[in-house]
Amino acid sequence: MKTVGIVANPTKTGLGEAIALVREWTSRFGLELVIDDRTPDEALGELAGARTDTVEREADLIFAFGGAGTLLYAARPGGEMGRATPIIGVNMGSLGFLTQIPREDLPSILESLDPANLPVTERMMLETSLKGGTETHLALNDVVITKGAESKMLSFEGRVGGEVVTRYAADGLVLATPTGSTAHALSAGGPIVTPAVQAIVATPICPHTLSIRPLVADPDS
């Protein structure tokens, strides 16, 4: 490991203190530090910010300061670059379902954290594209099919391994990873899936038929 990156939600308080702690930690191990230029100047101090994609390209480890949204923001560019960069989520707000470290615990975590021996948990992501389209997008959390501003319900079918398993009449559908099973999918009535399980959870939003229930499928389907 040579470089540590920081991606932060610029609206959060306490960023300066958190960055100073990480800066001290990187100095202790002789590591370089690169920080997202969305970070406010008062938190950066004399440090210079860099573009998010530069942070993602150069960092061997990323600290995400914010909430779940900040962690998801930090994860997407690296995934699109094909980089499996470890991300440490530090909760700088109130909820932070995906950010496991409360900001008050950051000093003690850094005190025991060895960059040469990081405990890493791998998470699956979803790759999505529109039929006939050329663009693909990655999602760590979920992909949502929704009616948008239209008021009518949606009618579509779900296929697993090319076979039709159900037809949906609903306001939408959430396709979630295990990481995303505790987010929008859970609010829509889906199950909580532990991160070690490789699965895609399909959860209808306000289904118009009582027999329609969440579906769990293997990722290769």
PDB file of C-alpha atoms in Angstrom:
ATOM      1  CA  MET A   1       0.000   0.000   0.000  1.00  0.00           C
ATOM      2  CA  LYS A   2       1.329   3.414  -1.017  1.00  0.00           C
ATOM      3  CA  THR A   3      -1.573   5.873  -1.153  1.00  0.00           C
ATOM      4  CA  VAL A   4      -4.644   6.523   1.004  1.00  0.00           C
ATOM      5  CA  GLY A   5      -7.589   8.508  -0.335  1.00  0.00           C
ATOM      6  CA  ILE A   6     -10.353  10.472   1.360  1.00  0.00           C
ATOM      7  CA  VAL A   7     -13.806  11.046  -0.113  1.00  0.00           C
ATOM      8  CA  ALA A   8     -16.026  13.237   2.051  1.00  0.00           C
ATOM      9  CA  ASN A   9     -19.511  14.677   2.124  1.00  0.00           C
ATOM     10  CA  PRO A  10     -18.743  18.418   2.063  1.00  0.00           C
ATOM     11  CA  THR A  11     -21.820  19.270   4.143  1.00  0.00           C
ATOM     12  CA  LYS A  12     -20.721  17.296   7.216  1.00  0.00           C
ATOM     13  CA  THR A  13     -19.161  18.909  10.268  1.00  0.00           C
ATOM     14  CA  GLY A  14     -15.974  17.658  11.868  1.00  0.00           C
ATOM     15  CA  LEU A  15     -14.214  16.882   8.575  1.00  0.00           C
ATOM     16  CA  GLY A  16     -11.107  18.844   9.510  1.00  0.00           C
ATOM     17  CA  GLU A  17     -10.548  16.825  12.683  1.00  0.00           C
ATOM     18  CA  ALA A  18     -11.200  13.514  10.883  1.00  0.00           C
ATOM     19  CA  ILE A  19      -8.812  14.377   8.049  1.00  0.00           C
ATOM     20  CA  ALA A  20      -6.138  15.394  10.557  1.00  0.00           C
ATOM     21  CA  LEU A  21      -6.421  11.997  12.248  1.00  0.00           C
ATOM     22  CA  VAL A  22      -6.040  10.125   8.959  1.00  0.00           C
ATOM     23  CA  ARG A  23      -3.168  12.404   7.956  1.00  0.00           C
ATOM     24  CA  GLU A  24      -1.351  11.563  11.180  1.00  0.00           C
ATOM     25  CA  TRP A  25      -2.000   7.845  10.584  1.00  0.00           C
ATOM     26  CA  THR A  26      -0.666   7.941   7.014  1.00  0.00           C
ATOM     27  CA  SER A  27       2.427   9.850   8.151  1.00  0.00           C
ATOM     28  CA  ARG A  28       3.110   7.186  10.773  1.00  0.00           C
ATOM     29  CA  PHE A  29       3.309   4.511   8.068  1.00  0.00           C
ATOM     30  CA  GLY A  30       4.924   6.656   5.364  1.00  0.00           C
ATOM     31  CA  LEU A  31       1.832   6.678   3.129  1.00  0.00           C
ATOM     32  CA  GLU A  32       0.746   9.385   0.714  1.00  0.00           C
ATOM     33  CA  LEU A  33      -2.623  11.085   1.131  1.00  0.00           C
ATOM     34  CA  VAL A  34      -4.924  12.267  -1.672  1.00  0.00           C
ATOM     35  CA  ILE A  35      -8.220  14.040  -0.875  1.00  0.00           C
ATOM     36  CA  ASP A  36     -11.359  14.634  -2.930  1.00  0.00           C
ATOM     37  CA  ASP A  37     -11.560  18.284  -4.005  1.00  0.00           C
ATOM     38  CA  ARG A  38     -15.224  18.466  -2.949  1.00  0.00           C
ATOM     39  CA  THR A  39     -13.866  18.767   0.597  1.00  0.00           C
ATOM     40  CA  PRO A  40     -14.274  22.328   1.984  1.00  0.00           C
ATOM     41  CA  ASP A  41     -11.124  24.470   2.095  1.00  0.00           C
ATOM     42  CA  GLU A  42     -11.317  24.868   5.864  1.00  0.00           C
ATOM     43  CA  ALA A  43     -11.141  21.069   6.236  1.00  0.00           C
ATOM     44  CA  LEU A  44      -8.352  20.705   3.662  1.00  0.00           C
ATOM     45  CA  GLY A  45      -6.146  23.311   5.306  1.00  0.00           C
ATOM     46  CA  GLU A  46      -2.902  23.610   3.359  1.00  0.00           C
ATOM     47  CA  LEU A  47      -3.554  20.319   1.539  1.00  0.00           C
ATOM     48  CA  ALA A  48      -4.562  20.350  -2.124  1.00  0.00           C
ATOM     49  CA  GLY A  49      -7.661  18.534  -3.314  1.00  0.00           C
ATOM     50  CA  ALA A  50      -7.858  16.229  -6.335  1.00  0.00           C
ATOM     51  CA  ARG A  51     -10.664  15.095  -8.615  1.00  0.00           C
ATOM     52  CA  THR A  52     -12.707  12.149  -7.340  1.00  0.00           C
ATOM     53  CA  ASP A  53     -11.595   9.955 -10.244  1.00  0.00           C
ATOM     54  CA  THR A  54      -7.963  10.774  -9.404  1.00  0.00           C
ATOM     55  CA  VAL A  55      -8.538   9.691  -5.809  1.00  0.00           C
ATOM     56  CA  GLU A  56     -10.164   6.486  -7.045  1.00  0.00           C
ATOM     57  CA  ARG A  57      -7.365   5.770  -9.506  1.00  0.00           C
ATOM     58  CA  GLU A  58      -4.441   6.408  -7.144  1.00  0.00           C
ATOM     59  CA  ALA A  59      -5.690   5.268  -3.734  1.00  0.00           C
ATOM     60  CA  ASP A  60      -5.020   1.779  -2.395  1.00  0.00           C
ATOM     61  CA  LEU A  61      -7.429   2.456   0.491  1.00  0.00           C
ATOM     62  CA  ILE A  62     -10.251   4.996   0.755  1.00  0.00           C
ATOM     63  CA  PHE A  63     -11.819   6.594   3.809  1.00  0.00           C
ATOM     64  CA  ALA A  64     -15.408   7.687   3.107  1.00  0.00           C
ATOM     65  CA  PHE A  65     -16.478  10.424   5.538  1.00  0.00           C
ATOM     66  CA  GLY A  66     -20.248  10.881   5.573  1.00  0.00           C
ATOM     67  CA  GLY A  67     -23.147   8.450   5.452  1.00  0.00           C
ATOM     68  CA  ALA A  68     -24.283   5.581   3.261  1.00  0.00           C
ATOM     69  CA  GLY A  69     -24.581   7.899   0.255  1.00  0.00           C
ATOM     70  CA  THR A  70     -20.941   8.950   0.561  1.00  0.00           C
ATOM     71  CA  LEU A  71     -19.792   5.333   0.686  1.00  0.00           C
ATOM     72  CA  LEU A  72     -21.845   4.497  -2.407  1.00  0.00           C
ATOM     73  CA  TYR A  73     -20.436   7.578  -4.160  1.00  0.00           C
ATOM     74  CA  ALA A  74     -16.912   6.438  -3.306  1.00  0.00           C
ATOM     75  CA  ALA A  75     -17.502   2.863  -4.472  1.00  0.00           C
ATOM     76  CA  ARG A  76     -18.904   3.472  -7.957  1.00  0.00           C
ATOM     77  CA  PRO A  77     -15.953   5.062  -9.832  1.00  0.00           C
ATOM     78  CA  GLY A  78     -13.463   2.484  -8.571  1.00  0.00           C
ATOM     79  CA  GLY A  79     -15.774  -0.328  -9.602  1.00  0.00           C
ATOM     80  CA  GLU A  80     -16.157   1.164 -13.072  1.00  0.00           C
ATOM     81  CA  MET A  81     -12.358   1.307 -13.327  1.00  0.00           C
ATOM     82  CA  GLY A  82     -12.184  -2.361 -12.388  1.00  0.00           C
ATOM     83  CA  ARG A  83     -10.416  -1.589  -9.097  1.00  0.00           C
ATOM     84  CA  ALA A  84     -11.322  -3.492  -5.940  1.00  0.00           C
ATOM     85  CA  THR A  85     -10.211  -0.735  -3.560  1.00  0.00           C
ATOM     86  CA  PRO A  86     -11.032  -1.254   0.145  1.00  0.00           C
ATOM     87  CA  ILE A  87     -13.286   1.468   1.581  1.00  0.00           C
ATOM     88  CA  ILE A  88     -13.572   2.347   5.268  1.00  0.00           C
ATOM     89  CA  GLY A  89     -16.878   4.084   5.968  1.00  0.00           C
ATOM     90  CA  VAL A  90     -16.892   6.634   8.801  1.00  0.00           C
ATOM     91  CA  ASN A  91     -20.326   7.846   9.866  1.00  0.00           C
ATOM     92  CA  MET A  92     -20.271  11.638  10.134  1.00  0.00           C
ATOM     93  CA  GLY A  93     -24.041  11.961  10.464  1.00  0.00           C
ATOM     94  CA  SER A  94     -26.955  10.231  12.175  1.00  0.00           C
ATOM     95  CA  LEU A  95     -27.947   7.076  10.273  1.00  0.00           C
ATOM     96  CA  GLY A  96     -25.142   5.732   8.087  1.00  0.00           C
ATOM     97  CA  PHE A  97     -26.387   2.165   7.578  1.00  0.00           C
ATOM     98  CA  LEU A  98     -23.295   1.233   5.551  1.00  0.00           C
ATOM     99  CA  THR A  99     -20.727   3.300   7.437  1.00  0.00           C
ATOM    100  CA  GLN A 100     -19.816   1.094  10.369  1.00  0.00           C
ATOM    101  CA  ILE A 101     -17.397   3.380  12.229  1.00  0.00           C
ATOM    102  CA  PRO A 102     -18.860   6.248  14.303  1.00  0.00           C
ATOM    103  CA  ARG A 103     -16.650   9.325  14.023  1.00  0.00           C
ATOM    104  CA  GLU A 104     -15.964   9.300  17.760  1.00  0.00           C
ATOM    105  CA  ASP A 105     -14.403   5.819  17.370  1.00  0.00           C
ATOM    106  CA  LEU A 106     -12.053   6.865  14.546  1.00  0.00           C
ATOM    107  CA  PRO A 107      -9.032   7.588  16.818  1.00  0.00           C
ATOM    108  CA  SER A 108      -9.140   4.151  18.453  1.00  0.00           C
ATOM    109  CA  ILE A 109      -9.722   2.420  15.093  1.00  0.00           C
ATOM    110  CA  LEU A 110      -6.722   4.146  13.530  1.00  0.00           C
ATOM    111  CA  GLU A 111      -4.594   3.306  16.551  1.00  0.00           C
ATOM    112  CA  SER A 112      -5.068  -0.418  15.910  1.00  0.00           C
ATOM    113  CA  LEU A 113      -5.317  -0.342  12.097  1.00  0.00           C
ATOM    114  CA  ASP A 114      -2.366  -1.883  10.254  1.00  0.00           C
ATOM    115  CA  PRO A 115      -2.285  -0.955   6.533  1.00  0.00           C
ATOM    116  CA  ALA A 116      -0.346  -4.132   5.787  1.00  0.00           C
ATOM    117  CA  ASN A 117      -3.017  -6.331   7.363  1.00  0.00           C
ATOM    118  CA  LEU A 118      -6.434  -4.868   6.576  1.00  0.00           C
ATOM    119  CA  PRO A 119      -9.555  -6.925   7.367  1.00  0.00           C
ATOM    120  CA  VAL A 120     -11.368  -6.776   4.016  1.00  0.00           C
ATOM    121  CA  THR A 121     -14.894  -7.994   3.258  1.00  0.00           C
ATOM    122  CA  GLU A 122     -15.742  -8.347  -0.432  1.00  0.00           C
ATOM    123  CA  ARG A 123     -19.124  -7.085  -1.652  1.00  0.00           C
ATOM    124  CA  MET A 124     -20.850  -7.970  -4.917  1.00  0.00           C
ATOM    125  CA  MET A 125     -22.094  -5.254  -7.272  1.00  0.00           C
ATOM    126  CA  LEU A 126     -24.737  -5.136  -9.999  1.00  0.00           C
ATOM    127  CA  GLU A 127     -23.974  -4.177 -13.586  1.00  0.00           C
ATOM    128  CA  THR A 128     -26.955  -2.812 -15.466  1.00  0.00           C
ATOM    129  CA  SER A 129     -27.731  -1.723 -19.013  1.00  0.00           C
ATOM    130  CA  LEU A 130     -30.760  -0.982 -21.126  1.00  0.00           C
ATOM    131  CA  LYS A 131     -31.597  -3.467 -23.854  1.00  0.00           C
ATOM    132  CA  GLY A 132     -30.085  -2.214 -27.083  1.00  0.00           C
ATOM    133  CA  GLY A 133     -27.998   0.368 -25.224  1.00  0.00           C
ATOM    134  CA  THR A 134     -24.229   0.623 -25.081  1.00  0.00           C
ATOM    135  CA  GLU A 135     -23.751   2.114 -21.601  1.00  0.00           C
ATOM    136  CA  THR A 136     -23.391   0.006 -18.472  1.00  0.00           C
ATOM    137  CA  HIS A 137     -23.616   1.191 -14.867  1.00  0.00           C
ATOM    138  CA  LEU A 138     -22.471  -0.378 -11.604  1.00  0.00           C
ATOM    139  CA  ALA A 139     -24.407  -0.380  -8.336  1.00  0.00           C
ATOM    140  CA  LEU A 140     -23.195  -1.485  -4.918  1.00  0.00           C
ATOM    141  CA  ASN A 141     -26.624  -0.999  -3.346  1.00  0.00           C
ATOM    142  CA  ASP A 142     -29.522  -1.430  -5.751  1.00  0.00           C
ATOM    143  CA  VAL A 143     -31.102  -0.668  -9.102  1.00  0.00           C
ATOM    144  CA  VAL A 144     -34.670   0.636  -9.093  1.00  0.00           C
ATOM    145  CA  ILE A 145     -37.166   0.382 -11.938  1.00  0.00           C
ATOM    146  CA  THR A 146     -39.880   2.945 -11.285  1.00  0.00           C
ATOM    147  CA  LYS A 147     -42.671   4.758 -13.050  1.00  0.00           C
ATOM    148  CA  GLY A 148     -41.205   8.159 -12.334  1.00  0.00           C
ATOM    149  CA  ALA A 149     -43.688  10.992 -12.704  1.00  0.00           C
ATOM    150  CA  GLU A 150     -46.342   8.861 -14.428  1.00  0.00           C
ATOM    151  CA  SER A 151     -49.288   7.811 -12.290  1.00  0.00           C
ATOM    152  CA  LYS A 152     -50.145   4.495 -13.931  1.00  0.00           C
ATOM    153  CA  MET A 153     -48.799   1.215 -12.548  1.00  0.00           C
ATOM    154  CA  LEU A 154     -46.129  -0.774 -14.328  1.00  0.00           C
ATOM    155  CA  SER A 155     -46.626  -4.217 -15.850  1.00  0.00           C
ATOM    156  CA  PHE A 156     -43.534  -6.304 -16.580  1.00  0.00           C
ATOM    157  CA  GLU A 157     -42.160  -9.801 -16.148  1.00  0.00           C
ATOM    158  CA  GLY A 158     -39.217 -11.184 -14.226  1.00  0.00           C
ATOM    159  CA  ARG A 159     -36.939 -13.804 -15.736  1.00  0.00           C
ATOM    160  CA  VAL A 160     -34.399 -15.972 -13.952  1.00  0.00           C
ATOM    161  CA  GLY A 161     -31.975 -17.822 -16.190  1.00  0.00           C
ATOM    162  CA  GLY A 162     -34.077 -16.800 -19.187  1.00  0.00           C
ATOM    163  CA  GLU A 163     -37.238 -18.391 -17.781  1.00  0.00           C
ATOM    164  CA  VAL A 164     -40.253 -16.301 -16.768  1.00  0.00           C
ATOM    165  CA  VAL A 165     -40.839 -16.772 -13.033  1.00  0.00           C
ATOM    166  CA  THR A 166     -43.417 -14.080 -12.362  1.00  0.00           C
ATOM    167  CA  ARG A 167     -45.245 -11.126 -13.883  1.00  0.00           C
ATOM    168  CA  TYR A 168     -45.379  -7.921 -11.902  1.00  0.00           C
ATOM    169  CA  ALA A 169     -48.098  -5.304 -11.618  1.00  0.00           C
ATOM    170  CA  ALA A 170     -46.578  -2.759  -9.285  1.00  0.00           C
ATOM    171  CA  ASP A 171     -45.325   0.785  -8.892  1.00  0.00           C
ATOM    172  CA  GLY A 172     -41.787  -0.451  -9.479  1.00  0.00           C
ATOM    173  CA  LEU A 173     -39.145  -3.019  -8.661  1.00  0.00           C
ATOM    174  CA  VAL A 174     -35.987  -2.890  -6.525  1.00  0.00           C
ATOM    175  CA  LEU A 175     -33.117  -5.148  -7.573  1.00  0.00           C
ATOM    176  CA  ALA A 176     -30.724  -5.206  -4.633  1.00  0.00           C
ATOM    177  CA  THR A 177     -27.403  -6.716  -3.670  1.00  0.00           C
ATOM    178  CA  PRO A 178     -26.972  -8.100  -0.141  1.00  0.00           C
ATOM    179  CA  THR A 179     -25.446  -4.713   0.739  1.00  0.00           C
ATOM    180  CA  GLY A 180     -28.558  -2.987  -0.575  1.00  0.00           C
ATOM    181  CA  SER A 181     -30.954  -5.382   1.130  1.00  0.00           C
ATOM    182  CA  THR A 182     -31.014  -3.085   4.182  1.00  0.00           C
ATOM    183  CA  ALA A 183     -31.899   0.010   2.145  1.00  0.00           C
ATOM    184  CA  HIS A 184     -34.791   0.683  -0.269  1.00  0.00           C
ATOM    185  CA  ALA A 185     -35.493  -3.041  -0.670  1.00  0.00           C
ATOM    186  CA  LEU A 186     -36.030  -3.454   3.077  1.00  0.00           C
ATOM    187  CA  SER A 187     -38.438  -0.506   3.141  1.00  0.00           C
ATOM    188  CA  ALA A 188     -40.395  -2.187   0.347  1.00  0.00           C
ATOM    189  CA  GLY A 189     -40.716  -5.404   2.375  1.00  0.00           C
ATOM    190  CA  GLY A 190     -37.663  -7.332   1.207  1.00  0.00           C
ATOM    191  CA  PRO A 191     -35.479  -9.626   3.349  1.00  0.00           C
ATOM    192  CA  ILE A 192     -32.175  -8.748   4.994  1.00  0.00           C
ATOM    193  CA  VAL A 193     -29.375 -10.704   3.318  1.00  0.00           C
ATOM    194  CA  THR A 194     -25.964 -11.075   4.945  1.00  0.00           C
ATOM    195  CA  PRO A 195     -23.035  -9.741   2.857  1.00  0.00           C
ATOM    196  CA  ALA A 196     -21.395 -13.157   2.507  1.00  0.00           C
ATOM    197  CA  VAL A 197     -24.385 -14.458   0.525  1.00  0.00           C
ATOM    198  CA  GLN A 198     -24.147 -14.033  -3.235  1.00  0.00           C
ATOM    199  CA  ALA A 199     -27.674 -13.132  -4.335  1.00  0.00           C
ATOM    200  CA  ILE A 200     -29.909 -10.637  -6.107  1.00  0.00           C
ATOM    201  CA  VAL A 201     -33.088  -9.647  -4.273  1.00  0.00           C
ATOM    202  CA  ALA A 202     -36.036  -8.553  -6.442  1.00  0.00           C
ATOM    203  CA  THR A 203     -38.602  -6.665  -4.339  1.00  0.00           C
ATOM    204  CA  PRO A 204     -41.726  -5.153  -5.907  1.00  0.00           C
ATOM    205  CA  ILE A 205     -42.801  -1.666  -4.837  1.00  0.00           C
ATOM    206  CA  CYS A 206     -46.476  -1.566  -3.806  1.00  0.00           C
ATOM    207  CA  PRO A 207     -47.509  -4.670  -5.804  1.00  0.00           C
ATOM    208  CA  HIS A 208     -51.124  -4.689  -6.974  1.00  0.00           C
ATOM    209  CA  THR A 209     -51.405  -8.448  -6.412  1.00  0.00           C
ATOM    210  CA  LEU A 210     -51.079  -9.902  -2.914  1.00  0.00           C
ATOM    211  CA  SER A 211     -49.429 -13.082  -4.186  1.00  0.00           C
ATOM    212  CA  ILE A 212     -46.381 -11.191  -5.466  1.00  0.00           C
ATOM    213  CA  ARG A 213     -43.540 -11.481  -2.979  1.00  0.00           C
ATOM    214  CA  PRO A 214     -39.797 -10.689  -2.958  1.00  0.00           C
ATOM    215  CA  LEU A 215     -37.637 -13.077  -4.963  1.00  0.00           C
ATOM    216  CA  VAL A 216     -34.044 -14.104  -4.204  1.00  0.00           C
ATOM    217  CA  ALA A 217     -31.984 -15.355  -7.167  1.00  0.00           C
ATOM    218  CA  ASP A 218     -28.371 -16.360  -7.649  1.00  0.00           C
ATOM    219  CA  PRO A 219     -26.200 -13.647  -9.245  1.00  0.00           C
ATOM    220  CA  ASP A 220     -25.312 -15.719 -12.318  1.00  0.00           C
ATOM    221  CA  SER A 221     -28.968 -15.824 -13.384  1.00  0.00           C
TER     222      SER A 221
END
